Amino acid sequence: MTPTDRVGKAAVLPGYAGAMSTETEHTDEAPTPRRTKTPQTMKPATAAKKLGIYLPAAPEAFQGAEVTRTELAELLENPPEWLAVLRREGPHPRDVVARKLGVSTSGLARGEVTEALTTAQITELLAAPPEWLVRERATQAEVRAENARINARNAERQARGE
């Protein structure tokens, strides 16, 4: 059989494991040992996002090293003091600030909130909300109501079999 012979639509190439061939090759060589798996790592920014923290506020050791999935699981399960303090007091990343204020991240941008906020700053904003925050919270409430209406309509359609 030559390399240009075809079986179905796939070319049969010598040594190609995916090729369909009726010939069997026997070798006296031992099978190649499997590689040991290296732990899967992520960049510090990805780990910070998964932990819900603002990366520039994290310790230098965390900012400069990749994090394995095992280490991330350990940080989530048993957070060290620095992580607990960051989560509790901030500064918080934009998505966390938006969630705590009850607005979207786009709403933060429209309100010209560009920096990370601490829990104390968020509490101050909620205690005496500026006009942009009142407006954005109303917009977010409208969006949630519209989404609930659409979900109810879709559930009703599905129940009727449409």
Tab-separated table of C-alpha atoms in Angstrom, residues 45-143:
chain	number	residue	atom	x	y	z
A	45	ALA	CA	-5.039	37.785	36.842
A	46	THR	CA	-7.187	34.724	36.122
A	47	ALA	CA	-6.782	33.435	39.676
A	48	ALA	CA	-7.668	36.877	41.080
A	49	LYS	CA	-10.819	36.974	38.960
A	50	LYS	CA	-11.836	33.515	40.189
A	51	LEU	CA	-11.161	34.605	43.782
A	52	GLY	CA	-13.100	37.858	43.301
A	53	ILE	CA	-10.217	40.111	44.328
A	54	TYR	CA	-8.511	43.168	42.855
A	55	LEU	CA	-5.099	41.918	41.681
A	56	PRO	CA	-3.051	45.099	42.347
A	57	ALA	CA	-4.142	44.931	46.002
A	58	ALA	CA	-2.928	41.322	46.384
A	59	PRO	CA	0.500	40.541	47.870
A	60	GLU	CA	3.494	40.696	45.504
A	61	ALA	CA	4.058	36.944	45.904
A	62	PHE	CA	0.562	36.273	44.540
A	63	GLN	CA	0.876	38.823	41.723
A	64	GLY	CA	4.129	37.385	40.417
A	65	ALA	CA	3.492	33.645	40.463
A	66	GLU	CA	1.263	31.352	38.472
A	67	VAL	CA	-1.375	29.483	40.483
A	68	THR	CA	-2.225	25.808	40.051
A	69	ARG	CA	-5.789	24.558	40.186
A	70	THR	CA	-4.945	22.765	43.433
A	71	GLU	CA	-3.622	25.977	44.986
A	72	LEU	CA	-6.731	27.855	43.821
A	73	ALA	CA	-8.983	25.225	45.374
A	74	GLU	CA	-7.027	25.521	48.629
A	75	LEU	CA	-7.335	29.335	48.580
A	76	LEU	CA	-11.087	29.022	48.044
A	77	GLU	CA	-11.479	26.372	50.741
A	78	ASN	CA	-9.161	27.888	53.376
A	79	PRO	CA	-8.489	31.542	52.514
A	80	PRO	CA	-5.412	33.051	54.184
A	81	GLU	CA	-5.834	36.240	56.212
A	82	TRP	CA	-4.781	38.568	53.365
A	83	LEU	CA	-7.443	37.058	51.086
A	84	ALA	CA	-10.167	37.271	53.736
A	85	VAL	CA	-9.300	40.938	54.400
A	86	LEU	CA	-9.284	41.784	50.672
A	87	ARG	CA	-12.667	40.154	50.172
A	88	ARG	CA	-14.126	41.848	53.239
A	89	GLU	CA	-12.623	45.351	52.995
A	90	GLY	CA	-11.444	45.717	49.401
A	91	PRO	CA	-10.451	47.359	47.224
A	92	HIS	CA	-12.818	45.362	45.040
A	93	PRO	CA	-12.683	44.711	41.271
A	94	ARG	CA	-15.256	46.387	39.025
A	95	ASP	CA	-17.608	43.404	38.777
A	96	VAL	CA	-17.778	43.097	42.570
A	97	VAL	CA	-18.302	46.861	42.979
A	98	ALA	CA	-21.108	46.755	40.407
A	99	ARG	CA	-22.777	43.806	42.141
A	100	LYS	CA	-22.561	45.446	45.573
A	101	LEU	CA	-24.027	48.694	44.199
A	102	GLY	CA	-26.762	46.871	42.284
A	103	VAL	CA	-25.731	48.171	38.863
A	104	SER	CA	-24.004	46.834	35.750
A	105	THR	CA	-20.320	47.348	35.000
A	106	SER	CA	-21.461	49.569	32.117
A	107	GLY	CA	-23.417	51.590	34.672
A	108	LEU	CA	-20.204	52.101	36.637
A	109	ALA	CA	-18.539	53.428	33.498
A	110	ARG	CA	-21.465	55.769	32.798
A	111	GLY	CA	-21.191	56.959	36.411
A	112	GLU	CA	-17.481	57.567	35.779
A	113	VAL	CA	-16.351	55.137	38.470
A	114	THR	CA	-12.970	54.125	37.108
A	115	GLU	CA	-11.020	52.997	40.169
A	116	ALA	CA	-11.497	50.058	42.508
A	117	LEU	CA	-13.604	50.918	45.551
A	118	THR	CA	-13.301	49.721	49.130
A	119	THR	CA	-16.219	48.381	51.130
A	120	ALA	CA	-16.315	51.662	53.095
A	121	GLN	CA	-16.579	53.704	49.873
A	122	ILE	CA	-19.355	51.434	48.583
A	123	THR	CA	-21.228	51.809	51.889
A	124	GLU	CA	-20.923	55.615	51.636
A	125	LEU	CA	-22.325	55.565	48.084
A	126	LEU	CA	-25.253	53.405	49.178
A	127	ALA	CA	-25.959	55.621	52.206
A	128	ALA	CA	-26.117	58.811	50.126
A	129	PRO	CA	-26.542	57.674	46.512
A	130	PRO	CA	-25.588	60.198	43.847
A	131	GLU	CA	-27.993	60.798	40.965
A	132	TRP	CA	-26.106	58.486	38.567
A	133	LEU	CA	-26.374	55.598	41.048
A	134	VAL	CA	-30.129	56.087	41.517
A	135	ARG	CA	-30.572	56.193	37.725
A	136	GLU	CA	-28.389	53.105	37.107
A	137	ARG	CA	-30.117	51.094	39.838
A	138	ALA	CA	-33.486	51.925	38.238
A	139	THR	CA	-32.135	50.860	34.837
A	140	GLN	CA	-30.839	47.609	36.318
A	141	ALA	CA	-34.233	46.944	37.956
A	142	GLU	CA	-35.953	47.471	34.584
A	143	VAL	CA	-33.542	45.065	32.891
